[in-house]
PDB file of C-alpha atoms and ligand atoms in Angstrom:
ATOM      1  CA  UNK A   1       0.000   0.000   0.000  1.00 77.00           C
ATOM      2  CA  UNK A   2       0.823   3.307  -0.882  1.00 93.00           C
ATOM      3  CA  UNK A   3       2.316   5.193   2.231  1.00 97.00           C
ATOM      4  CA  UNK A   4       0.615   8.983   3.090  1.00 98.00           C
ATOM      5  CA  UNK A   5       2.120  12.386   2.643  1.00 98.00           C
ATOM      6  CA  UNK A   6       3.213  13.550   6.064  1.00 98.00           C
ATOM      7  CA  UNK A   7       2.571  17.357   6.227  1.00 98.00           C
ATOM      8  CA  UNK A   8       3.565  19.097   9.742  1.00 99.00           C
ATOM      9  CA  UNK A   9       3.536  22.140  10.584  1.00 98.00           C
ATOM     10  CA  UNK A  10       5.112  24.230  13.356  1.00 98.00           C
ATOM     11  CA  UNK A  11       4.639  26.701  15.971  1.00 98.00           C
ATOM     12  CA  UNK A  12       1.831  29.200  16.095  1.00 98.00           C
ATOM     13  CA  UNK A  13       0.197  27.846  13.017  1.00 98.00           C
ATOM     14  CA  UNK A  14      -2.524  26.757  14.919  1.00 98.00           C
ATOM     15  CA  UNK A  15      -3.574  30.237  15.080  1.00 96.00           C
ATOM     16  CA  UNK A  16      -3.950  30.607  11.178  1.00 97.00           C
ATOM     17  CA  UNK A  17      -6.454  32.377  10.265  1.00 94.00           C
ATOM     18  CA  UNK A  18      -6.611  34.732  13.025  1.00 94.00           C
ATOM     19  CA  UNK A  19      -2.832  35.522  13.383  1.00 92.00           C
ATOM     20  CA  UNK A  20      -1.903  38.486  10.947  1.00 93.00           C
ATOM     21  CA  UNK A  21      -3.884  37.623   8.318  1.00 94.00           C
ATOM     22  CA  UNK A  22      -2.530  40.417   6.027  1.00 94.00           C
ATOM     23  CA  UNK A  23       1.322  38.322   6.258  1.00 95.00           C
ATOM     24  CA  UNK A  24      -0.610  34.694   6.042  1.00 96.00           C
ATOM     25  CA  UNK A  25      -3.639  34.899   4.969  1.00 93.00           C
ATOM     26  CA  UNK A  26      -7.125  34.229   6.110  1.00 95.00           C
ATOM     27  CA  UNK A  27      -7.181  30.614   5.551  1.00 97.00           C
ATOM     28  CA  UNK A  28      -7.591  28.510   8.844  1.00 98.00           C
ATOM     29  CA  UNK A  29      -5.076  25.696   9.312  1.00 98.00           C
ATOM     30  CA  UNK A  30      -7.906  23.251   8.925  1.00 98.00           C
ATOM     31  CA  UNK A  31      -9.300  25.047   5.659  1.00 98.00           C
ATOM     32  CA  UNK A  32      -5.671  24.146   4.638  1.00 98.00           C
ATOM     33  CA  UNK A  33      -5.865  20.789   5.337  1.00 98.00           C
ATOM     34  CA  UNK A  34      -9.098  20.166   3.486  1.00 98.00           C
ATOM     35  CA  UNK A  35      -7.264  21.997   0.574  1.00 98.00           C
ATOM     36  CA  UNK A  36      -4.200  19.347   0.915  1.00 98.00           C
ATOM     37  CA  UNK A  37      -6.005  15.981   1.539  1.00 98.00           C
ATOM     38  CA  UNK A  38      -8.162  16.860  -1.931  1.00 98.00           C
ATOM     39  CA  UNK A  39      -4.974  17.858  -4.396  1.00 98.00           C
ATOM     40  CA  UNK A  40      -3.229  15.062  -2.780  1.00 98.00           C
ATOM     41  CA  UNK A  41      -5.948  12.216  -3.225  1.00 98.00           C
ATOM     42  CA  UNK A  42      -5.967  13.996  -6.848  1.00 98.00           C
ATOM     43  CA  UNK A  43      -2.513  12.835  -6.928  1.00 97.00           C
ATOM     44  CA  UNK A  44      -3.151   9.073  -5.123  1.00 97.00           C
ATOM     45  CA  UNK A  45      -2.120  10.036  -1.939  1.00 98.00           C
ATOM     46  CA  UNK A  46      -3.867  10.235   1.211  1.00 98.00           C
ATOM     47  CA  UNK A  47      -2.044  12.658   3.634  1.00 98.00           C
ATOM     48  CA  UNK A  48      -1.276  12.454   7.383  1.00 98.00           C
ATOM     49  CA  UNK A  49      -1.541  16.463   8.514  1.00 98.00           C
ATOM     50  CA  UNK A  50       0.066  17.773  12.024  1.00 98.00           C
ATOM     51  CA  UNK A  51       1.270  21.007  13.515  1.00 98.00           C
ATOM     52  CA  UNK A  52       3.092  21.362  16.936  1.00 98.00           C
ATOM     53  CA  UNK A  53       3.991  24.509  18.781  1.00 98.00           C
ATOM     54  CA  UNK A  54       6.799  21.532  20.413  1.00 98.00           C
ATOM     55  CA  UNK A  55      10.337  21.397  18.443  1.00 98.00           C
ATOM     56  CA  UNK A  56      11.083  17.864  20.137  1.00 98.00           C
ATOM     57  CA  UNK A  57       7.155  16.684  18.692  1.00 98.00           C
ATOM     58  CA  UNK A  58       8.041  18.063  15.400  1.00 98.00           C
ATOM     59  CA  UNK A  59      11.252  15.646  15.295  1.00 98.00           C
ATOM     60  CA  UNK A  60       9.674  12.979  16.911  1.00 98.00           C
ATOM     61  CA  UNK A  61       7.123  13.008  13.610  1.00 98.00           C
ATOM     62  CA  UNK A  62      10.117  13.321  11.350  1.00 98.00           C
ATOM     63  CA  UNK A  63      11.453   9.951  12.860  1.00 98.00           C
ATOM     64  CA  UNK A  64       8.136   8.888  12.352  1.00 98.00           C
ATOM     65  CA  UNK A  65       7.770   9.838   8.922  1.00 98.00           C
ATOM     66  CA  UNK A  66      10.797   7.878   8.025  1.00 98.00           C
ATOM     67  CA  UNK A  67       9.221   4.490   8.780  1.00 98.00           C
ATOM     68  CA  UNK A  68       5.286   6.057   7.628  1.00 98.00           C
ATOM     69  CA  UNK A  69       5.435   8.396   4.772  1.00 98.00           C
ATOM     70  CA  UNK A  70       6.141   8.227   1.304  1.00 98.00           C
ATOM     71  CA  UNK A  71       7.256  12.126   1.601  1.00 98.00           C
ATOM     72  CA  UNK A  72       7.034  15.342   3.848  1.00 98.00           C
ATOM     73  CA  UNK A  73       5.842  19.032   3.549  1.00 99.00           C
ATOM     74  CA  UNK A  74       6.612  20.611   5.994  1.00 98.00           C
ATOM     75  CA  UNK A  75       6.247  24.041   7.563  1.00 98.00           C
ATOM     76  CA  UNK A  76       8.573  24.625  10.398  1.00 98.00           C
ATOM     77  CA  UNK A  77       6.988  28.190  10.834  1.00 98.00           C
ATOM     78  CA  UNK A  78       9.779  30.088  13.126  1.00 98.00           C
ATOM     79  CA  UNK A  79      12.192  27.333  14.214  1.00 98.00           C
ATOM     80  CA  UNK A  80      13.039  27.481  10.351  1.00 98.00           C
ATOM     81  CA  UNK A  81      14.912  30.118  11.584  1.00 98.00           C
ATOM     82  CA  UNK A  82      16.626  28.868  14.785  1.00 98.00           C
ATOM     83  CA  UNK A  83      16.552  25.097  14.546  1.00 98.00           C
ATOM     84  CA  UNK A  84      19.786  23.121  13.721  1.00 98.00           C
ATOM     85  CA  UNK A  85      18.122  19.856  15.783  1.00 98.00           C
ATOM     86  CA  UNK A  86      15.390  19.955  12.827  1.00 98.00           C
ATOM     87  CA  UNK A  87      17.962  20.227  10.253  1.00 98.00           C
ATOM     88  CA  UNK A  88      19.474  16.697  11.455  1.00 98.00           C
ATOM     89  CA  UNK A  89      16.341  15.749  11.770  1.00 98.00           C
ATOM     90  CA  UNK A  90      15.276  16.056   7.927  1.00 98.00           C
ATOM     91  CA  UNK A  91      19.012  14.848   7.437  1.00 98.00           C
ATOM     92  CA  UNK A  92      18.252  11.770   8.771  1.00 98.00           C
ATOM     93  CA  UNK A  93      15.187  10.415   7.004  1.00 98.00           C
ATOM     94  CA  UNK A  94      14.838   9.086   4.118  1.00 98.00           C
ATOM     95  CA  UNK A  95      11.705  10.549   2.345  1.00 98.00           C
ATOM     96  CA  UNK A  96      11.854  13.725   0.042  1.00 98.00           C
ATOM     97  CA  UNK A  97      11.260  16.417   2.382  1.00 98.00           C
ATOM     98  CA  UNK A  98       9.728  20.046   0.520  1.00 98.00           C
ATOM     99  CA  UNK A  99       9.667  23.123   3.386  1.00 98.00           C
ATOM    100  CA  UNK A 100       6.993  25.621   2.561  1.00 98.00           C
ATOM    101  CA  UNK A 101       6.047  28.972   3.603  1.00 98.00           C
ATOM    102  CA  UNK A 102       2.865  30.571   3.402  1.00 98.00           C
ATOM    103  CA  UNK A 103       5.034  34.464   3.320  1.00 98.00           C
ATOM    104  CA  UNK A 104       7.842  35.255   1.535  1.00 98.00           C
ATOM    105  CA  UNK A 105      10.602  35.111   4.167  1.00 97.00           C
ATOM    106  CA  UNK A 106      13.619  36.798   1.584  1.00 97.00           C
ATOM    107  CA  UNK A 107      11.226  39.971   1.591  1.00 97.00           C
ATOM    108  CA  UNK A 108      10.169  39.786   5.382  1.00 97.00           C
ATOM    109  CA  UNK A 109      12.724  40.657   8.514  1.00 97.00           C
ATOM    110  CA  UNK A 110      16.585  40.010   8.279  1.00 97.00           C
ATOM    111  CA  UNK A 111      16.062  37.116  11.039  1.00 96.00           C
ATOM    112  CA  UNK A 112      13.819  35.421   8.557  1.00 98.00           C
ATOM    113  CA  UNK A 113      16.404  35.353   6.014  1.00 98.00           C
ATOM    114  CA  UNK A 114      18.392  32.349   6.768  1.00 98.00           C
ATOM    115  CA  UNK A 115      16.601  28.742   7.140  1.00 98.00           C
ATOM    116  CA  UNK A 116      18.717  25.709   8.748  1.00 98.00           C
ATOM    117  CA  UNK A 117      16.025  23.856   6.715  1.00 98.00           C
ATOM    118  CA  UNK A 118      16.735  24.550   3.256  1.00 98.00           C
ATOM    119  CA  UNK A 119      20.007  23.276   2.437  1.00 98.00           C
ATOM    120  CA  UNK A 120      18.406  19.809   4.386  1.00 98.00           C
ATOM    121  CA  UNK A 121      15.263  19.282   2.178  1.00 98.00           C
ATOM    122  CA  UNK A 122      15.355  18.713  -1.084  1.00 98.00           C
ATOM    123  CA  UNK A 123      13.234  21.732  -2.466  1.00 98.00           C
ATOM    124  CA  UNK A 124      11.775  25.137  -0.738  1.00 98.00           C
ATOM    125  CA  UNK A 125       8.679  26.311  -1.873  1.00 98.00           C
ATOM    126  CA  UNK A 126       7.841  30.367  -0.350  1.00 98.00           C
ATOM    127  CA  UNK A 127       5.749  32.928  -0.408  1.00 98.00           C
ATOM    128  CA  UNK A 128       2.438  31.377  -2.323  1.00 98.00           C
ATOM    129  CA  UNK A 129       0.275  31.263   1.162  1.00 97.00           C
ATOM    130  CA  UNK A 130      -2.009  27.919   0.032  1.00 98.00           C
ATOM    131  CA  UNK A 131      -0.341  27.389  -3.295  1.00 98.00           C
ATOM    132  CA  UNK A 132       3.047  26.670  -1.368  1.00 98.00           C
ATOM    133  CA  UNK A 133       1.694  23.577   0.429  1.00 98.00           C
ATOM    134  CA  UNK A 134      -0.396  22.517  -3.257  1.00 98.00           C
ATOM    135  CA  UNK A 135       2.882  22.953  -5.047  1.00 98.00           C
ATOM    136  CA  UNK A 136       4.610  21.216  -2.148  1.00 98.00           C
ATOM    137  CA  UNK A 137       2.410  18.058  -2.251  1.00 98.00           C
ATOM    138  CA  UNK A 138       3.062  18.127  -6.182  1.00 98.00           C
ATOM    139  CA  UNK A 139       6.789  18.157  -5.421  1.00 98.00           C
ATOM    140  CA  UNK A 140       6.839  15.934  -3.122  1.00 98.00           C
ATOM    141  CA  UNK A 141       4.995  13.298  -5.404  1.00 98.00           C
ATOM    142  CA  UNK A 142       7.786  14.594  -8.606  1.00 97.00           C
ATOM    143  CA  UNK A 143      10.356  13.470  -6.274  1.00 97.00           C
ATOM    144  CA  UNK A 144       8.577   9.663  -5.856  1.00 96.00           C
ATOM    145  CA  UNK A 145       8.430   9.630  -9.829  1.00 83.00           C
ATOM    146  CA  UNK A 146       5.114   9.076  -9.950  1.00 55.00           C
TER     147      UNK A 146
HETATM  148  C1  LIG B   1       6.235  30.919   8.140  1.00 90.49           C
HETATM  149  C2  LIG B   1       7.339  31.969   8.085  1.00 90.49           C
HETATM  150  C3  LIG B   1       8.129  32.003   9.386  1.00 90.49           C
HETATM  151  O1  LIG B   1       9.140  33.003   9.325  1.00 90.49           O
HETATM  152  C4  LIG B   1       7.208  32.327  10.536  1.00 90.49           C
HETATM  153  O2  LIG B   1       7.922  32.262  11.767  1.00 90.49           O
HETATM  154  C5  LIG B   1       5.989  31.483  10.585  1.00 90.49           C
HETATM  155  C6  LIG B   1       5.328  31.101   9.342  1.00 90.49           C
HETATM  156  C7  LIG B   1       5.331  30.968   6.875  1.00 90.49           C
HETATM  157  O3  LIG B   1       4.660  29.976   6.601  1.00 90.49           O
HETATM  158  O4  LIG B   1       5.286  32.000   6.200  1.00 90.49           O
HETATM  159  O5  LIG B   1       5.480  31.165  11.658  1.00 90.49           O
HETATM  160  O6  LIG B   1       6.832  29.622   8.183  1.00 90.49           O
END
């Protein structure tokens, strides 16, 4: 069988919706996840969605993934920015991993600049809001060959 599409998010994107909705939108995270689970089973995947505000949960479901999931999307919202324990942790699995961002973090504050994710995953996808987790998914699955 087929494995899922792991898509996790991080912190504070729980509050989607309602946080600054002029920087991400005014999608909830759950409207997002509708959006995902129907242009993935497009693409013959089902898709295992998860957000954490915890960096040790977030690599937990990266371990996870690497037995689970075909691939991963992932959103690590701010510890992009900080996190060099999530960079081993996308490292260390096997699956294609695509980050996404809903902004545009090159045109946003200096500290946004840099990811410790990037040069980990295989492809970044920024700045789309929805469209960056669609286009995600459809990476994700170009990197399976399917
Ligand atoms: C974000 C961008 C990050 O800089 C920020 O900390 C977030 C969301 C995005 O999707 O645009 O929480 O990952």
């Amino acid at each position: 069988m087929t494995r899922p599409i792991h898509i996790l998010n991080g912190p504070n994107l729980n509050l989607l919706g309602a946080r600054e909705p002029e920087i991400y939108g005014a999608l909830t995270l759950g409207e997002i996840e509708q959006a995902c689970a129907a242009h993935a089973r497009d693409l013959g995947f089902d898709i295992v969605f998860r957000q954490s505000n915890h960096e040790g949960e977030l690599i937990d479901w990266l371990h996870d993934a690497n037995v689970n999931a075909s691939a991963v999307v992932f959103n690590p919202a701010a510890f992009t920015h900080t996190s060099v324990a999530l960079h081993d942790a996308v490292r260390a699995i096997e699956p294609p991993v695509i980050e996404v961002h809903l902004s545009q973090t090159a045109a946003r504050e200096a500290f946004r600049h840099h990811s410790y994710i990037a040069p980990a995953a295989r492809g970044s996808i920024t700045g789309l809001g929805l469209q960056s987790y669609l286009l995600g998914i459809t990476a994700a699955v170009s990197c399976l060959g399917n």
